[in-house]
Amino acid sequence: MARAGLTSASVIAAGAELADEVGLDRLSMGLLAERLGVKSPSLYKHVNGLADLVHGIAVQAGHELSAALRDATQGRAGSDALYAAAQAFRTFVLEHPGQYAAGNNAPTNGPDDPLIAARGKVLESMKAVLRGYDLDPAQEIHALRMLRSVMHGFASLEADGGFQFATDIDESYAWLIEFADRSLRATAAQPATSVQKL
């Protein structure tokens, strides 16, 4: 039975949900049409093909991840904000692996692309966490990249089933974030120095 009242937003939302279920690499217009109870050509009234669908999912993912980070860290600072942000980040990746993959992989389409703004909101949420550490401004971009790498790497490996040892994964993540916290506090306590390039 066909679903009436489809819009671009509802098609993208359904695509995001499906991508989380089957994986972004298995998402297709045909599969989404089947989910929505319509013929594939009907979807092209709302999105311009699979790339456009994935782009829309990426924008949605950016807004949702930034909101999750903002809500988790509101009223918190320093270590408290870092732990809350880390948990919110990990939870989002594990609950929305397809959306998260789209958010990382979709290309942007020029300077006015809403995906740029959506990704920017995620970065601003992470920058807000770092403000509690009072880092030298010259260190901020390095710290931001470190945090993103730590959280992305761990959560992505976990989502892909990459951890095989019996040690509790929650404990490992807590250990990693504590390590990052100590590193940030130690960096803030030291004068800024030039970073050796590898």
PDB file of C-alpha atoms in Angstrom:
ATOM      1  CA  MET A   1       0.000   0.000   0.000  1.00  0.00           C
ATOM      2  CA  ALA A   2       1.452   3.359  -1.042  1.00  0.00           C
ATOM      3  CA  ARG A   3       2.162   5.895   1.660  1.00  0.00           C
ATOM      4  CA  ALA A   4       0.521   9.244   1.033  1.00  0.00           C
ATOM      5  CA  GLY A   5       1.998  12.620   1.855  1.00  0.00           C
ATOM      6  CA  LEU A   6       5.681  11.935   1.297  1.00  0.00           C
ATOM      7  CA  THR A   7       7.986  14.943   1.504  1.00  0.00           C
ATOM      8  CA  SER A   8      11.712  15.385   1.038  1.00  0.00           C
ATOM      9  CA  ALA A   9      12.120  15.467   4.819  1.00  0.00           C
ATOM     10  CA  SER A  10      10.102  12.289   5.381  1.00  0.00           C
ATOM     11  CA  VAL A  11      11.945  10.435   2.610  1.00  0.00           C
ATOM     12  CA  ILE A  12      15.309  11.453   4.066  1.00  0.00           C
ATOM     13  CA  ALA A  13      14.195  10.478   7.574  1.00  0.00           C
ATOM     14  CA  ALA A  14      13.070   7.078   6.323  1.00  0.00           C
ATOM     15  CA  GLY A  15      16.328   6.683   4.417  1.00  0.00           C
ATOM     16  CA  ALA A  16      18.294   7.516   7.552  1.00  0.00           C
ATOM     17  CA  GLU A  17      16.399   4.916   9.549  1.00  0.00           C
ATOM     18  CA  LEU A  18      16.943   2.320   6.848  1.00  0.00           C
ATOM     19  CA  ALA A  19      20.654   3.154   6.571  1.00  0.00           C
ATOM     20  CA  ASP A  20      20.995   2.561  10.309  1.00  0.00           C
ATOM     21  CA  GLU A  21      19.315  -0.820   9.949  1.00  0.00           C
ATOM     22  CA  VAL A  22      21.043  -2.215   6.850  1.00  0.00           C
ATOM     23  CA  GLY A  23      24.207  -0.113   6.620  1.00  0.00           C
ATOM     24  CA  LEU A  24      24.867   2.870   4.394  1.00  0.00           C
ATOM     25  CA  ASP A  25      26.624   0.710   1.805  1.00  0.00           C
ATOM     26  CA  ARG A  26      23.461  -1.385   1.324  1.00  0.00           C
ATOM     27  CA  LEU A  27      21.051   1.540   1.111  1.00  0.00           C
ATOM     28  CA  SER A  28      19.355   1.863  -2.276  1.00  0.00           C
ATOM     29  CA  MET A  29      16.455   3.748  -3.776  1.00  0.00           C
ATOM     30  CA  GLY A  30      14.709   0.450  -4.478  1.00  0.00           C
ATOM     31  CA  LEU A  31      15.028  -0.724  -0.896  1.00  0.00           C
ATOM     32  CA  LEU A  32      13.763   2.609   0.405  1.00  0.00           C
ATOM     33  CA  ALA A  33      10.824   2.593  -2.007  1.00  0.00           C
ATOM     34  CA  GLU A  34       9.899  -0.875  -0.785  1.00  0.00           C
ATOM     35  CA  ARG A  35      10.069   0.347   2.823  1.00  0.00           C
ATOM     36  CA  LEU A  36       7.800   3.292   2.019  1.00  0.00           C
ATOM     37  CA  GLY A  37       5.368   1.257  -0.064  1.00  0.00           C
ATOM     38  CA  VAL A  38       5.908   3.201  -3.284  1.00  0.00           C
ATOM     39  CA  LYS A  39       7.569   2.647  -6.642  1.00  0.00           C
ATOM     40  CA  SER A  40      11.152   3.860  -6.963  1.00  0.00           C
ATOM     41  CA  PRO A  41      10.314   6.644  -9.468  1.00  0.00           C
ATOM     42  CA  SER A  42       8.036   8.225  -6.856  1.00  0.00           C
ATOM     43  CA  LEU A  43      11.048   8.949  -4.668  1.00  0.00           C
ATOM     44  CA  TYR A  44      12.632  11.111  -7.364  1.00  0.00           C
ATOM     45  CA  LYS A  45       9.934  13.708  -6.761  1.00  0.00           C
ATOM     46  CA  HIS A  46      11.552  14.294  -3.371  1.00  0.00           C
ATOM     47  CA  VAL A  47      15.279  13.469  -3.782  1.00  0.00           C
ATOM     48  CA  ASN A  48      17.474  13.492  -6.871  1.00  0.00           C
ATOM     49  CA  GLY A  49      18.773   9.964  -6.531  1.00  0.00           C
ATOM     50  CA  LEU A  50      20.854   8.027  -4.034  1.00  0.00           C
ATOM     51  CA  ALA A  51      23.656  10.610  -3.723  1.00  0.00           C
ATOM     52  CA  ASP A  52      21.127  13.316  -2.894  1.00  0.00           C
ATOM     53  CA  LEU A  53      19.451  11.016  -0.372  1.00  0.00           C
ATOM     54  CA  VAL A  54      22.775  10.276   1.343  1.00  0.00           C
ATOM     55  CA  HIS A  55      23.575  13.995   1.355  1.00  0.00           C
ATOM     56  CA  GLY A  56      20.269  14.708   3.080  1.00  0.00           C
ATOM     57  CA  ILE A  57      20.951  11.962   5.624  1.00  0.00           C
ATOM     58  CA  ALA A  58      24.372  13.515   6.278  1.00  0.00           C
ATOM     59  CA  VAL A  59      22.812  16.911   6.988  1.00  0.00           C
ATOM     60  CA  GLN A  60      20.291  15.324   9.342  1.00  0.00           C
ATOM     61  CA  ALA A  61      23.059  13.383  11.092  1.00  0.00           C
ATOM     62  CA  GLY A  62      25.099  16.540  11.649  1.00  0.00           C
ATOM     63  CA  HIS A  63      22.185  18.341  13.246  1.00  0.00           C
ATOM     64  CA  GLU A  64      21.252  15.366  15.421  1.00  0.00           C
ATOM     65  CA  LEU A  65      24.796  14.664  16.583  1.00  0.00           C
ATOM     66  CA  SER A  66      25.425  18.311  17.420  1.00  0.00           C
ATOM     67  CA  ALA A  67      22.145  18.432  19.362  1.00  0.00           C
ATOM     68  CA  ALA A  68      23.099  15.282  21.281  1.00  0.00           C
ATOM     69  CA  LEU A  69      26.477  16.778  22.169  1.00  0.00           C
ATOM     70  CA  ARG A  70      24.924  20.111  23.155  1.00  0.00           C
ATOM     71  CA  ASP A  71      22.278  18.495  25.347  1.00  0.00           C
ATOM     72  CA  ALA A  72      24.799  16.204  27.030  1.00  0.00           C
ATOM     73  CA  THR A  73      27.262  18.971  27.867  1.00  0.00           C
ATOM     74  CA  GLN A  74      24.926  21.814  28.766  1.00  0.00           C
ATOM     75  CA  GLY A  75      25.878  23.195  32.169  1.00  0.00           C
ATOM     76  CA  ARG A  76      29.049  21.116  32.308  1.00  0.00           C
ATOM     77  CA  ALA A  77      32.699  22.098  31.906  1.00  0.00           C
ATOM     78  CA  GLY A  78      36.149  20.534  31.789  1.00  0.00           C
ATOM     79  CA  SER A  79      36.362  16.825  32.521  1.00  0.00           C
ATOM     80  CA  ASP A  80      32.643  16.581  33.239  1.00  0.00           C
ATOM     81  CA  ALA A  81      31.796  18.003  29.799  1.00  0.00           C
ATOM     82  CA  LEU A  82      34.343  15.779  28.083  1.00  0.00           C
ATOM     83  CA  TYR A  83      32.967  12.566  29.591  1.00  0.00           C
ATOM     84  CA  ALA A  84      29.394  13.590  28.755  1.00  0.00           C
ATOM     85  CA  ALA A  85      30.314  14.502  25.164  1.00  0.00           C
ATOM     86  CA  ALA A  86      32.279  11.287  24.704  1.00  0.00           C
ATOM     87  CA  GLN A  87      29.354   9.178  25.850  1.00  0.00           C
ATOM     88  CA  ALA A  88      26.877  11.092  23.670  1.00  0.00           C
ATOM     89  CA  PHE A  89      29.178  10.718  20.654  1.00  0.00           C
ATOM     90  CA  ARG A  90      29.643   6.992  21.172  1.00  0.00           C
ATOM     91  CA  THR A  91      25.916   6.437  21.728  1.00  0.00           C
ATOM     92  CA  PHE A  92      25.055   8.273  18.520  1.00  0.00           C
ATOM     93  CA  VAL A  93      27.511   6.227  16.452  1.00  0.00           C
ATOM     94  CA  LEU A  94      26.291   2.928  17.894  1.00  0.00           C
ATOM     95  CA  GLU A  95      22.598   3.784  17.524  1.00  0.00           C
ATOM     96  CA  HIS A  96      22.892   5.491  14.132  1.00  0.00           C
ATOM     97  CA  PRO A  97      25.792   3.870  12.262  1.00  0.00           C
ATOM     98  CA  GLY A  98      24.316   4.523   8.826  1.00  0.00           C
ATOM     99  CA  GLN A  99      23.655   8.172   9.520  1.00  0.00           C
ATOM    100  CA  TYR A 100      27.068   8.626  11.063  1.00  0.00           C
ATOM    101  CA  ALA A 101      28.725   7.071   8.008  1.00  0.00           C
ATOM    102  CA  ALA A 102      26.768   9.399   5.734  1.00  0.00           C
ATOM    103  CA  GLY A 103      27.810  12.386   7.829  1.00  0.00           C
ATOM    104  CA  ASN A 104      31.465  11.466   7.391  1.00  0.00           C
ATOM    105  CA  ASN A 105      31.413  10.432   3.752  1.00  0.00           C
ATOM    106  CA  ALA A 106      28.973  12.656   1.869  1.00  0.00           C
ATOM    107  CA  PRO A 107      30.711  15.313  -0.249  1.00  0.00           C
ATOM    108  CA  THR A 108      29.753  18.966  -0.019  1.00  0.00           C
ATOM    109  CA  ASN A 109      28.290  20.898  -2.933  1.00  0.00           C
ATOM    110  CA  GLY A 110      29.684  24.399  -2.759  1.00  0.00           C
ATOM    111  CA  PRO A 111      30.041  27.058  -0.066  1.00  0.00           C
ATOM    112  CA  ASP A 112      26.317  27.340   0.673  1.00  0.00           C
ATOM    113  CA  ASP A 113      25.810  23.616   1.199  1.00  0.00           C
ATOM    114  CA  PRO A 114      23.807  23.013   4.410  1.00  0.00           C
ATOM    115  CA  LEU A 115      26.100  20.068   5.112  1.00  0.00           C
ATOM    116  CA  ILE A 116      28.922  22.518   5.860  1.00  0.00           C
ATOM    117  CA  ALA A 117      26.792  24.227   8.492  1.00  0.00           C
ATOM    118  CA  ALA A 118      25.670  20.885   9.961  1.00  0.00           C
ATOM    119  CA  ARG A 119      29.252  19.667  10.297  1.00  0.00           C
ATOM    120  CA  GLY A 120      30.233  23.040  11.700  1.00  0.00           C
ATOM    121  CA  LYS A 121      27.689  22.663  14.485  1.00  0.00           C
ATOM    122  CA  VAL A 122      29.315  19.377  15.530  1.00  0.00           C
ATOM    123  CA  LEU A 123      32.727  21.051  15.631  1.00  0.00           C
ATOM    124  CA  GLU A 124      31.355  23.966  17.638  1.00  0.00           C
ATOM    125  CA  SER A 125      29.963  21.528  20.188  1.00  0.00           C
ATOM    126  CA  MET A 126      33.399  19.939  20.510  1.00  0.00           C
ATOM    127  CA  LYS A 127      35.083  23.330  20.754  1.00  0.00           C
ATOM    128  CA  ALA A 128      32.743  24.191  23.617  1.00  0.00           C
ATOM    129  CA  VAL A 129      34.040  21.136  25.484  1.00  0.00           C
ATOM    130  CA  LEU A 130      37.628  22.256  24.961  1.00  0.00           C
ATOM    131  CA  ARG A 131      36.962  25.755  26.295  1.00  0.00           C
ATOM    132  CA  GLY A 132      36.780  24.260  29.779  1.00  0.00           C
ATOM    133  CA  TYR A 133      40.457  23.289  29.528  1.00  0.00           C
ATOM    134  CA  ASP A 134      41.720  26.831  28.880  1.00  0.00           C
ATOM    135  CA  LEU A 135      44.096  25.685  26.161  1.00  0.00           C
ATOM    136  CA  ASP A 136      46.394  28.053  24.333  1.00  0.00           C
ATOM    137  CA  PRO A 137      44.541  29.026  21.114  1.00  0.00           C
ATOM    138  CA  ALA A 138      47.426  27.610  19.080  1.00  0.00           C
ATOM    139  CA  GLN A 139      46.722  24.183  20.576  1.00  0.00           C
ATOM    140  CA  GLU A 140      42.957  24.136  20.030  1.00  0.00           C
ATOM    141  CA  ILE A 141      42.870  22.713  16.498  1.00  0.00           C
ATOM    142  CA  HIS A 142      45.274  19.928  17.497  1.00  0.00           C
ATOM    143  CA  ALA A 143      43.160  19.109  20.542  1.00  0.00           C
ATOM    144  CA  LEU A 144      39.994  19.153  18.447  1.00  0.00           C
ATOM    145  CA  ARG A 145      41.485  16.721  15.933  1.00  0.00           C
ATOM    146  CA  MET A 146      42.731  14.504  18.754  1.00  0.00           C
ATOM    147  CA  LEU A 147      39.301  14.300  20.380  1.00  0.00           C
ATOM    148  CA  ARG A 148      37.561  13.604  17.099  1.00  0.00           C
ATOM    149  CA  SER A 149      40.073  10.881  16.234  1.00  0.00           C
ATOM    150  CA  VAL A 150      39.764   9.250  19.656  1.00  0.00           C
ATOM    151  CA  MET A 151      35.961   9.239  19.754  1.00  0.00           C
ATOM    152  CA  HIS A 152      35.456   8.410  16.071  1.00  0.00           C
ATOM    153  CA  GLY A 153      38.052   5.673  16.054  1.00  0.00           C
ATOM    154  CA  PHE A 154      36.789   3.866  19.127  1.00  0.00           C
ATOM    155  CA  ALA A 155      33.081   4.151  18.322  1.00  0.00           C
ATOM    156  CA  SER A 156      33.580   3.142  14.688  1.00  0.00           C
ATOM    157  CA  LEU A 157      35.614   0.082  15.644  1.00  0.00           C
ATOM    158  CA  GLU A 158      32.996  -0.870  18.208  1.00  0.00           C
ATOM    159  CA  ALA A 159      30.145  -0.428  15.732  1.00  0.00           C
ATOM    160  CA  ASP A 160      31.987  -2.692  13.274  1.00  0.00           C
ATOM    161  CA  GLY A 161      32.569  -5.377  15.924  1.00  0.00           C
ATOM    162  CA  GLY A 162      36.289  -4.676  15.938  1.00  0.00           C
ATOM    163  CA  PHE A 163      36.960  -5.386  19.621  1.00  0.00           C
ATOM    164  CA  GLN A 164      37.497  -9.091  20.264  1.00  0.00           C
ATOM    165  CA  PHE A 165      39.180  -9.264  23.675  1.00  0.00           C
ATOM    166  CA  ALA A 166      37.075 -10.160  26.699  1.00  0.00           C
ATOM    167  CA  THR A 167      37.927  -6.947  28.566  1.00  0.00           C
ATOM    168  CA  ASP A 168      34.839  -4.789  29.114  1.00  0.00           C
ATOM    169  CA  ILE A 169      34.441  -2.296  26.252  1.00  0.00           C
ATOM    170  CA  ASP A 170      32.855   0.343  28.494  1.00  0.00           C
ATOM    171  CA  GLU A 171      35.901   0.217  30.745  1.00  0.00           C
ATOM    172  CA  SER A 172      38.213   0.602  27.767  1.00  0.00           C
ATOM    173  CA  TYR A 173      36.309   3.638  26.526  1.00  0.00           C
ATOM    174  CA  ALA A 174      36.322   5.227  29.979  1.00  0.00           C
ATOM    175  CA  TRP A 175      40.078   4.561  30.190  1.00  0.00           C
ATOM    176  CA  LEU A 176      40.608   6.202  26.799  1.00  0.00           C
ATOM    177  CA  ILE A 177      38.597   9.316  27.657  1.00  0.00           C
ATOM    178  CA  GLU A 178      40.362   9.589  31.012  1.00  0.00           C
ATOM    179  CA  PHE A 179      43.660   9.427  29.120  1.00  0.00           C
ATOM    180  CA  ALA A 180      42.466  12.219  26.800  1.00  0.00           C
ATOM    181  CA  ASP A 181      41.330  14.268  29.798  1.00  0.00           C
ATOM    182  CA  ARG A 182      44.710  13.951  31.511  1.00  0.00           C
ATOM    183  CA  SER A 183      46.463  14.867  28.275  1.00  0.00           C
ATOM    184  CA  LEU A 184      44.341  17.976  27.807  1.00  0.00           C
ATOM    185  CA  ARG A 185      44.883  19.102  31.392  1.00  0.00           C
ATOM    186  CA  ALA A 186      48.636  18.514  31.104  1.00  0.00           C
ATOM    187  CA  THR A 187      48.764  20.409  27.818  1.00  0.00           C
ATOM    188  CA  ALA A 188      46.880  23.349  29.289  1.00  0.00           C
ATOM    189  CA  ALA A 189      49.383  23.514  32.153  1.00  0.00           C
ATOM    190  CA  GLN A 190      52.370  23.783  29.817  1.00  0.00           C
ATOM    191  CA  PRO A 191      53.410  26.702  27.604  1.00  0.00           C
ATOM    192  CA  ALA A 192      52.573  26.254  23.930  1.00  0.00           C
ATOM    193  CA  THR A 193      55.384  24.708  21.913  1.00  0.00           C
ATOM    194  CA  SER A 194      55.785  23.930  18.258  1.00  0.00           C
ATOM    195  CA  VAL A 195      54.565  20.515  17.209  1.00  0.00           C
ATOM    196  CA  GLN A 196      57.072  18.228  15.549  1.00  0.00           C
ATOM    197  CA  LYS A 197      55.811  17.197  12.124  1.00  0.00           C
ATOM    198  CA  LEU A 198      55.870  13.520  11.234  1.00  0.00           C
TER     199      LEU A 198
END
